XYZ file of C-alpha atoms in Angstrom:
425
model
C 6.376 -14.083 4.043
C 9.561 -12.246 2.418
C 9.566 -8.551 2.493
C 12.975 -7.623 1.212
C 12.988 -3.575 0.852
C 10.804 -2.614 3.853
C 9.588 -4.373 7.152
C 5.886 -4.585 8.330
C 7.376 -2.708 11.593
C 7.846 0.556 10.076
C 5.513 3.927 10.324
C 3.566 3.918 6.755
C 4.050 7.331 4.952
C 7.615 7.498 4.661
C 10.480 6.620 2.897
C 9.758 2.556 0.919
C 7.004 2.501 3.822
C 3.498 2.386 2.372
C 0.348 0.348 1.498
C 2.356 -3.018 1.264
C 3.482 -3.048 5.090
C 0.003 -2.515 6.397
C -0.811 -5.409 4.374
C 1.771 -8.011 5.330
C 1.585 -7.012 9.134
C -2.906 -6.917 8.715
C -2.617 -10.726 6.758
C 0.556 -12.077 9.041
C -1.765 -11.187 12.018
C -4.844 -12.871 10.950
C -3.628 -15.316 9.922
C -1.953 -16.429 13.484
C -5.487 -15.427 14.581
C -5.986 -18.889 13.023
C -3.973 -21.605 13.910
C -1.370 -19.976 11.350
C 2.755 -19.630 12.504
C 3.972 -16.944 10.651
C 7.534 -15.716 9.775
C 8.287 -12.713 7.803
C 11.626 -12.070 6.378
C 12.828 -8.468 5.840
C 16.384 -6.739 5.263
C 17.883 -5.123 8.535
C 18.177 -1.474 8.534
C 19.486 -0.711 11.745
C 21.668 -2.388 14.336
C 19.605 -1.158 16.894
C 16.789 -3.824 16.238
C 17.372 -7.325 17.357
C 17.790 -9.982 14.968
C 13.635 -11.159 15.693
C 10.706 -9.125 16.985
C 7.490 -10.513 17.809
C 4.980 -8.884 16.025
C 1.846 -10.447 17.356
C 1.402 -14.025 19.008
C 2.274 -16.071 16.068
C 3.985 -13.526 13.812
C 7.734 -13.439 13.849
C 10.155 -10.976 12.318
C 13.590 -12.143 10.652
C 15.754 -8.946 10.249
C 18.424 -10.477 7.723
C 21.501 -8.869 7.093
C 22.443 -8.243 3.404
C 24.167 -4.855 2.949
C 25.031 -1.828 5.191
C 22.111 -1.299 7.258
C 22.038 2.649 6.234
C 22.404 4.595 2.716
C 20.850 1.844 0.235
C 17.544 3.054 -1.205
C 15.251 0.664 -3.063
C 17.450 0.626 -6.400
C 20.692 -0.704 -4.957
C 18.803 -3.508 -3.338
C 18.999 -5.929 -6.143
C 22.490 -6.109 -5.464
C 22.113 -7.281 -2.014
C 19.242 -9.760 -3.227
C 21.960 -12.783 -3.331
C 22.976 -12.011 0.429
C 19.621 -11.514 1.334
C 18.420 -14.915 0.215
C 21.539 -16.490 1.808
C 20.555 -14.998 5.007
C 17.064 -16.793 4.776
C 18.322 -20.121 3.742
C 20.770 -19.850 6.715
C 17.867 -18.917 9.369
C 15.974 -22.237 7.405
C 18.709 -24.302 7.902
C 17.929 -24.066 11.884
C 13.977 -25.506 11.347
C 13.621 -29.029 11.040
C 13.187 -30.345 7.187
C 9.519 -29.504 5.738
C 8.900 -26.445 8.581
C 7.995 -24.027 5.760
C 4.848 -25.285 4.223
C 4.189 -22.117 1.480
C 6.305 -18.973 0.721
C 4.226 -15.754 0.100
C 6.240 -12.886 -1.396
C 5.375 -9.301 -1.774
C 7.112 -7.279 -4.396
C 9.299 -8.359 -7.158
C 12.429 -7.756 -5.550
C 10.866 -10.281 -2.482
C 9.848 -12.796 -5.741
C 13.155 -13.373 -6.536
C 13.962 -14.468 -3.112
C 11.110 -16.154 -2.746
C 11.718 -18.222 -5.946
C 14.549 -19.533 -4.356
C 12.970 -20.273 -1.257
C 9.925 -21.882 -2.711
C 12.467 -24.474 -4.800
C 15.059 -25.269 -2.026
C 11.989 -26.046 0.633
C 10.125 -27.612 -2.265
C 7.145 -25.526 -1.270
C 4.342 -23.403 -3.481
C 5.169 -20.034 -3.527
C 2.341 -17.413 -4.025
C 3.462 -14.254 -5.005
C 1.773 -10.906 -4.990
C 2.898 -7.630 -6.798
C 1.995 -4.121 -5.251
C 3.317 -2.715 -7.929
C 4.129 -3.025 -11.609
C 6.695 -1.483 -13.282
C 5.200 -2.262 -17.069
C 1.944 -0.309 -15.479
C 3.730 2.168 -14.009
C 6.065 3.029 -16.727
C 2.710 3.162 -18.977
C 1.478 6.254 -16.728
C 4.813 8.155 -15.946
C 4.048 11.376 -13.484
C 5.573 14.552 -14.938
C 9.491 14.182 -14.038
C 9.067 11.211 -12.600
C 11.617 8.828 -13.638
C 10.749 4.826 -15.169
C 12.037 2.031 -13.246
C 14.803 0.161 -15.430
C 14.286 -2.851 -17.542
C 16.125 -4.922 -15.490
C 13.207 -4.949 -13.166
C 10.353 -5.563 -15.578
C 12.702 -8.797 -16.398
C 12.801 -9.701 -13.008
C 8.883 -9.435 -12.749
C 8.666 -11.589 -15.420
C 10.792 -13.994 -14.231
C 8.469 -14.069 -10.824
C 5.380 -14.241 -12.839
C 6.415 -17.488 -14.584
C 7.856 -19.317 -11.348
C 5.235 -18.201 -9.052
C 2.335 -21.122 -8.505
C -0.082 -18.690 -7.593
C -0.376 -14.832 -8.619
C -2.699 -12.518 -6.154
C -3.820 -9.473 -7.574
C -5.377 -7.128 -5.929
C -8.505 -6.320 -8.432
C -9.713 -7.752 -11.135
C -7.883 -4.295 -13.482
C -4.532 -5.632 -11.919
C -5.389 -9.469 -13.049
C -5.823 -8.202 -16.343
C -2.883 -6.622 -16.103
C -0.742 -8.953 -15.055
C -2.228 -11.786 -17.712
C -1.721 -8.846 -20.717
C 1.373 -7.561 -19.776
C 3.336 -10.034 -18.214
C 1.434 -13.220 -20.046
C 0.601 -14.358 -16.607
C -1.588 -17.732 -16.753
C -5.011 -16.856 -16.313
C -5.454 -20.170 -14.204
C -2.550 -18.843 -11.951
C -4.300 -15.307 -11.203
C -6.361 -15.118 -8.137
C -7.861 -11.890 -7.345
C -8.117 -11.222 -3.307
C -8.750 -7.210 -2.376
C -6.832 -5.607 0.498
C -8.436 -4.996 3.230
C -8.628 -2.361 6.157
C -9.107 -2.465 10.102
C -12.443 -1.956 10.657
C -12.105 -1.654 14.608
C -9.796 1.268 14.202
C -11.063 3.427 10.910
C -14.325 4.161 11.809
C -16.916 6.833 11.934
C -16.694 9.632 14.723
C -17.601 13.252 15.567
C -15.805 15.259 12.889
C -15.675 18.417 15.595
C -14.025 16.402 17.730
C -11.589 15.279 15.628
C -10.060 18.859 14.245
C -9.944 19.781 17.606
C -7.584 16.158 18.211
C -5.564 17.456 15.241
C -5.478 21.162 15.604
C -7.647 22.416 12.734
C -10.379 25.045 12.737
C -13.642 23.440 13.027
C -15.302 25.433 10.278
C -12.790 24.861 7.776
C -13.334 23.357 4.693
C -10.656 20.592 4.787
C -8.966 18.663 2.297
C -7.009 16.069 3.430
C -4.007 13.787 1.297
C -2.423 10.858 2.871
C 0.058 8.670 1.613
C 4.254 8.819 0.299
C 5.639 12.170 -1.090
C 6.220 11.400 -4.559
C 5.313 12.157 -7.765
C 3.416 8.843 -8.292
C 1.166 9.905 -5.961
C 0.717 13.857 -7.401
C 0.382 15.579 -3.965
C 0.980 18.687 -5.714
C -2.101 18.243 -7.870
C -3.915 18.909 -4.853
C -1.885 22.249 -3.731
C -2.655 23.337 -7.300
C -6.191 22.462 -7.071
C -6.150 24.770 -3.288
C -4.945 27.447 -5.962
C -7.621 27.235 -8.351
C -10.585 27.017 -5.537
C -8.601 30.309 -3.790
C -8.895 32.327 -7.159
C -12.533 31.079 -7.531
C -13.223 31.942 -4.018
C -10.704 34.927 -2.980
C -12.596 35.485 0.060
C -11.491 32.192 1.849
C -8.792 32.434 4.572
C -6.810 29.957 6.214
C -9.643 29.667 8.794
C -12.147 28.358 5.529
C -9.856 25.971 3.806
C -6.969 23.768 5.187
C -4.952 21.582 2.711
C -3.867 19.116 4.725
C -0.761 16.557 3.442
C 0.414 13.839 5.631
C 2.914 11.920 4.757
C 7.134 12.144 3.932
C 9.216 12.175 0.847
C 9.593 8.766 -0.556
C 10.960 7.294 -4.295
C 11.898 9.651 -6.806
C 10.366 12.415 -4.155
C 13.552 11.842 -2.145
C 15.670 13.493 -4.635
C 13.809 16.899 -4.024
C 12.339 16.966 -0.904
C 11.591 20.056 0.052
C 10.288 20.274 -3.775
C 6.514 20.484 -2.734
C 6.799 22.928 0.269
C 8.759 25.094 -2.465
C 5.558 24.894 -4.854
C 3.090 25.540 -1.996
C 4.903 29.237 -1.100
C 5.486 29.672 -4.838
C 2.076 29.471 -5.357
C 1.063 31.659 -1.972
C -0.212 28.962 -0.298
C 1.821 28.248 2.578
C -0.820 29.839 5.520
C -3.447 27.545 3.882
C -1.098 24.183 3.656
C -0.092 22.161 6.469
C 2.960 19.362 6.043
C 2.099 16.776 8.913
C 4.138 13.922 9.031
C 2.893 10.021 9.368
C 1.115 9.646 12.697
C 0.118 5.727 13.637
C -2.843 4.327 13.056
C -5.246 6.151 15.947
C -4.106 9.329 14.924
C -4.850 8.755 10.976
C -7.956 7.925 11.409
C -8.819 11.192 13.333
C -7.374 12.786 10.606
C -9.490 10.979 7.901
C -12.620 12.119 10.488
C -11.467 15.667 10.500
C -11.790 16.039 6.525
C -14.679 17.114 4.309
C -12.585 15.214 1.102
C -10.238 12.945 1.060
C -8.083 13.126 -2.156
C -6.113 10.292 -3.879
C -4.916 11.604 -6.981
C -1.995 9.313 -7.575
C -1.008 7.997 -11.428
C -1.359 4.403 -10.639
C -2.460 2.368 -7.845
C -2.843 -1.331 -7.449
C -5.805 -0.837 -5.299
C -5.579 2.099 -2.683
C -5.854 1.713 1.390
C -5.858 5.242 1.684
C -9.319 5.672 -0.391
C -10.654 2.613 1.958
C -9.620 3.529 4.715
C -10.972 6.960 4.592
C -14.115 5.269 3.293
C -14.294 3.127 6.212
C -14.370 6.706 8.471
C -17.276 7.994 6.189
C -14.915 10.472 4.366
C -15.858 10.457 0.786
C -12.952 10.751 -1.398
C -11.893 12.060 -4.477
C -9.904 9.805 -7.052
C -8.047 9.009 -10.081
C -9.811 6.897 -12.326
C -6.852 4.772 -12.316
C -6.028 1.094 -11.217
C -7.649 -0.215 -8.618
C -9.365 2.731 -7.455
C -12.329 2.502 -9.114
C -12.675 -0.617 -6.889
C -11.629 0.868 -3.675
C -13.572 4.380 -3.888
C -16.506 2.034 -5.419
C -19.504 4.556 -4.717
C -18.438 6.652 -1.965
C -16.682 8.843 -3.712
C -16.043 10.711 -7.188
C -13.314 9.253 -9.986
C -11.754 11.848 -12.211
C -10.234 10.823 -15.436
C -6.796 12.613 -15.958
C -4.431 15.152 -13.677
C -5.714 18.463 -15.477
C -6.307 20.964 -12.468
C -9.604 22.265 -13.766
C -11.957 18.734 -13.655
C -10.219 18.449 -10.146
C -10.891 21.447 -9.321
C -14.293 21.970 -10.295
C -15.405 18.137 -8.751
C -14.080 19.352 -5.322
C -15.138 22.519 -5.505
C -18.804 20.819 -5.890
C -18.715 18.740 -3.732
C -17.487 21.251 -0.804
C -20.551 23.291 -1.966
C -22.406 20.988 -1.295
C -22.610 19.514 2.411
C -26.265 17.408 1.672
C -24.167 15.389 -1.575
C -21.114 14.336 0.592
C -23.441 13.047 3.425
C -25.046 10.959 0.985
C -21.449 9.819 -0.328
C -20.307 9.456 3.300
C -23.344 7.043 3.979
C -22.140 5.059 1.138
C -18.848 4.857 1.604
C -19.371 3.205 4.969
C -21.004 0.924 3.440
C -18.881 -0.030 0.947
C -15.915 -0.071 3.178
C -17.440 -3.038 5.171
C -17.364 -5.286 3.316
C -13.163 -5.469 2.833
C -12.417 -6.188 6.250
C -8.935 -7.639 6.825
C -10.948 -11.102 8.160
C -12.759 -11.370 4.392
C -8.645 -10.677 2.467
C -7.663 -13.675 5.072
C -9.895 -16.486 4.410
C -9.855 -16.020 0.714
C -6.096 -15.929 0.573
C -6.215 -19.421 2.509
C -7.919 -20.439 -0.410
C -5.420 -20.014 -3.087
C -2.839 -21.033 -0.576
C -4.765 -24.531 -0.738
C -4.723 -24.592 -4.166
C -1.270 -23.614 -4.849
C -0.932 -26.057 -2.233
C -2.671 -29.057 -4.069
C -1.494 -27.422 -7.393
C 1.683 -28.433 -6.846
C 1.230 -31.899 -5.224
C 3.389 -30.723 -2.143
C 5.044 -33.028 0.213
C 2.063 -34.392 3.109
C 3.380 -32.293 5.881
C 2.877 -29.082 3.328
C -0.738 -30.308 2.602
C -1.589 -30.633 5.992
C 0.045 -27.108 7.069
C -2.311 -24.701 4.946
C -5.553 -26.603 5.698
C -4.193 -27.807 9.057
C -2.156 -24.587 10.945
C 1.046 -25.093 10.954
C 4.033 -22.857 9.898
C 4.284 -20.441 6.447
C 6.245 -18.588 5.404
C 5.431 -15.498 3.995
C 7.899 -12.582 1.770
C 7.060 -8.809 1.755
């Protein structure tokens, strides 16, 4: 797998660290789980880690060096995308001929490496987006600034050279087949999945008292990368609305609760929504905690009466599943691949006007019997996109882009038959 601008090792929630990681270190795993050698290239971006790390029995990581390891953010990394893909051929040229049987890349910038890859090992090379920046450009957050042209080029460059295209939902295959011209026959829609061994249900008393919140609040929680994309200051404004509507309420009935760190164009201001919460006389009811692993999120998620996701695009959301798969209902955009994520565990809201967001969650907190009933069915919902389910369909299309592309017989026999990929984040 090639994952040039962020590594599957890093703490989601921060800086390029999101969604994406959690999905190349969740896949890379299960798929050792079966039979599967793994490798997953990513840039270096510290001295301090050795050159490969384990990441589970099967999984390796390549940190390749293509830059200074400190000061380039995700812009200035197409200039480094030539040294990058040097640094994989090189680590290649070490395997005997024919090791890498398929190349899986995740994110444009890991396309165009992967491209390269895929022809110089004469291997498929599935490629998956994340992110568009056609779709994102299309539904720009206030001051948020659109990613260039020369990356929509380079996605459509990936797009065409790719054998296979995963998408995330079937709103993202669409997407990709009306505005990149994607081949239909190339599109292969596989949902992310989430860990359901470590988000699960739990005592929700127990939980504010693992996180430090008061256990009659009425808590609204928002997880996920400080940036405008993802409008966590929707939510501080919505806190504002419910506190005029309900004056009465002190920091011991409502909690806003944002975990995450700056990351993107959030970067550039980062203090930006902290500034907005004590403009807005909000800073005893708003509480900046940043990414905690895995364990710790989920208690979180438990903790919460809501769970709100109101970014401007996403390709499909871990954050709503995930709190889904703790019983949280969630609050959403109608955007994306949200719809499919939140499916009927929660409530969509079309737009980013305060007032409909408001007046859903103020509802919904109103009413304890309604989010029972959309806790019950989010649980539901959630089990049925275990990380096991992404897996073994996204064998599939590696078979096909496998047979596809008539690939050499010890490629055939590696997808179907367990024996080393390579895959690009």
């Amino acid at each position: 797998m090639v994952s040039v601008h962020t590594s599957p090792l890093e703490q989601p929630g921060t800086g390029d660290a999101g969604g994406m990681n959690v999905y190349v270190a969740e896949v890379a795993t299960q798929l050792a789980r079966r039979g599967r050698e793994v490798e997953i290239f990513t840039r270096a971006t510290t001295g301090s880690m050795p050159p490969t790390v384990e990441l589970a029995p099967g999984v390796t990581v390549r940190h390749i060096t293509a830059g200074p390891y400190e000061g380039l953010s995700k812009k200035d990394l197409p200039g480094q995308l030539c040294a990058f893909a040097a640094g994989v051929m090189r680590a290649e040229a070490a395997r005997p001929e024919g090791w890498f049987d398929l190349v899986h890349s995740h994110y444009w910038l890991s396309g165009q490496v992967g491209w390269l890859a895929a022809d110089r090992w004469r291997t498929p090379l599935v490629h998956t987006m994340h992110t568009m920046a056609r779709v994102k450009n299309a539904a720009l957050a206030d001051g948020d600034a659109p990613e260039p042209p020369g990356r929509e080029i380079g996605e459509v460059q990936v797009v065409e050279a790719a054998d296979r295209l995963v998408a995330n939902t079937a709103d993202e295959a669409c997407q990709l087949v009306n505005r990149y011209a994607a081949d239909p026959a190339k599109v292969s829609v596989v949902p992310p999945g989430v860990d359901l061994e470590v988000f699960t249900p739990g005592d929700r008393v127990a939980a504010r008292a693992a996180v430090g919140l008061p256990a009659g609040a009425r808590v609204l929680l928002f997880v996920g990368r400080i940036q405008p994309l993802k409008a966590p200051d929707l939510l501080v404004r919505i806190a504002r609305r419910l506190l005029d509507r309900h004056p009465e309420w002190t920091p011991d009935d409502l909690v806003v609760a944002i975990v995450g760190g700056p990351s993107g164009s959030g970067l550039e201001h980062p203090e930006s929504l902290a500034e907005l919460t004590a403009s807005l006389g909000l800073a005893a009811y708003v509480r900046f905690v940043p990414p905690v692993p895995r364990p710790l999120l989920a208690q979180w998620y438990r903790a919460a009466d809501l769970v709100a996701v109101p970014s401007y695009n996403e390709s499909f959301g871990l954050v709503a599943i995930e709190a889904a798969a703790c019983g949280t209902p969630v609050v959403a955009a109608r955007v994306g691949g949200l719809p499919t994520a939140v499916g009927d565990g929660g409530v969509l809201v079309n737009g980013h006007d305060v007032s409909p967001w408001a007046d859903a969650v103020d509802a919904l907190l109103a009413d304890p019997g309604r989010r029972a009933l959309l806790g019950r069915r989010a649980l539901a919902h959630a089990a049925g996109f275990g990380w096991d389910a992404t897996t073994e369909r996204l064998l599939q299309v590696y078979g096909e882009a496998c047979r596809s592309r008539t690939p050499t017989p010890i490629a055939g026999a590696a997808i179907l038959g367990g024996v080393p990929a390579a895959v690009l984040p």
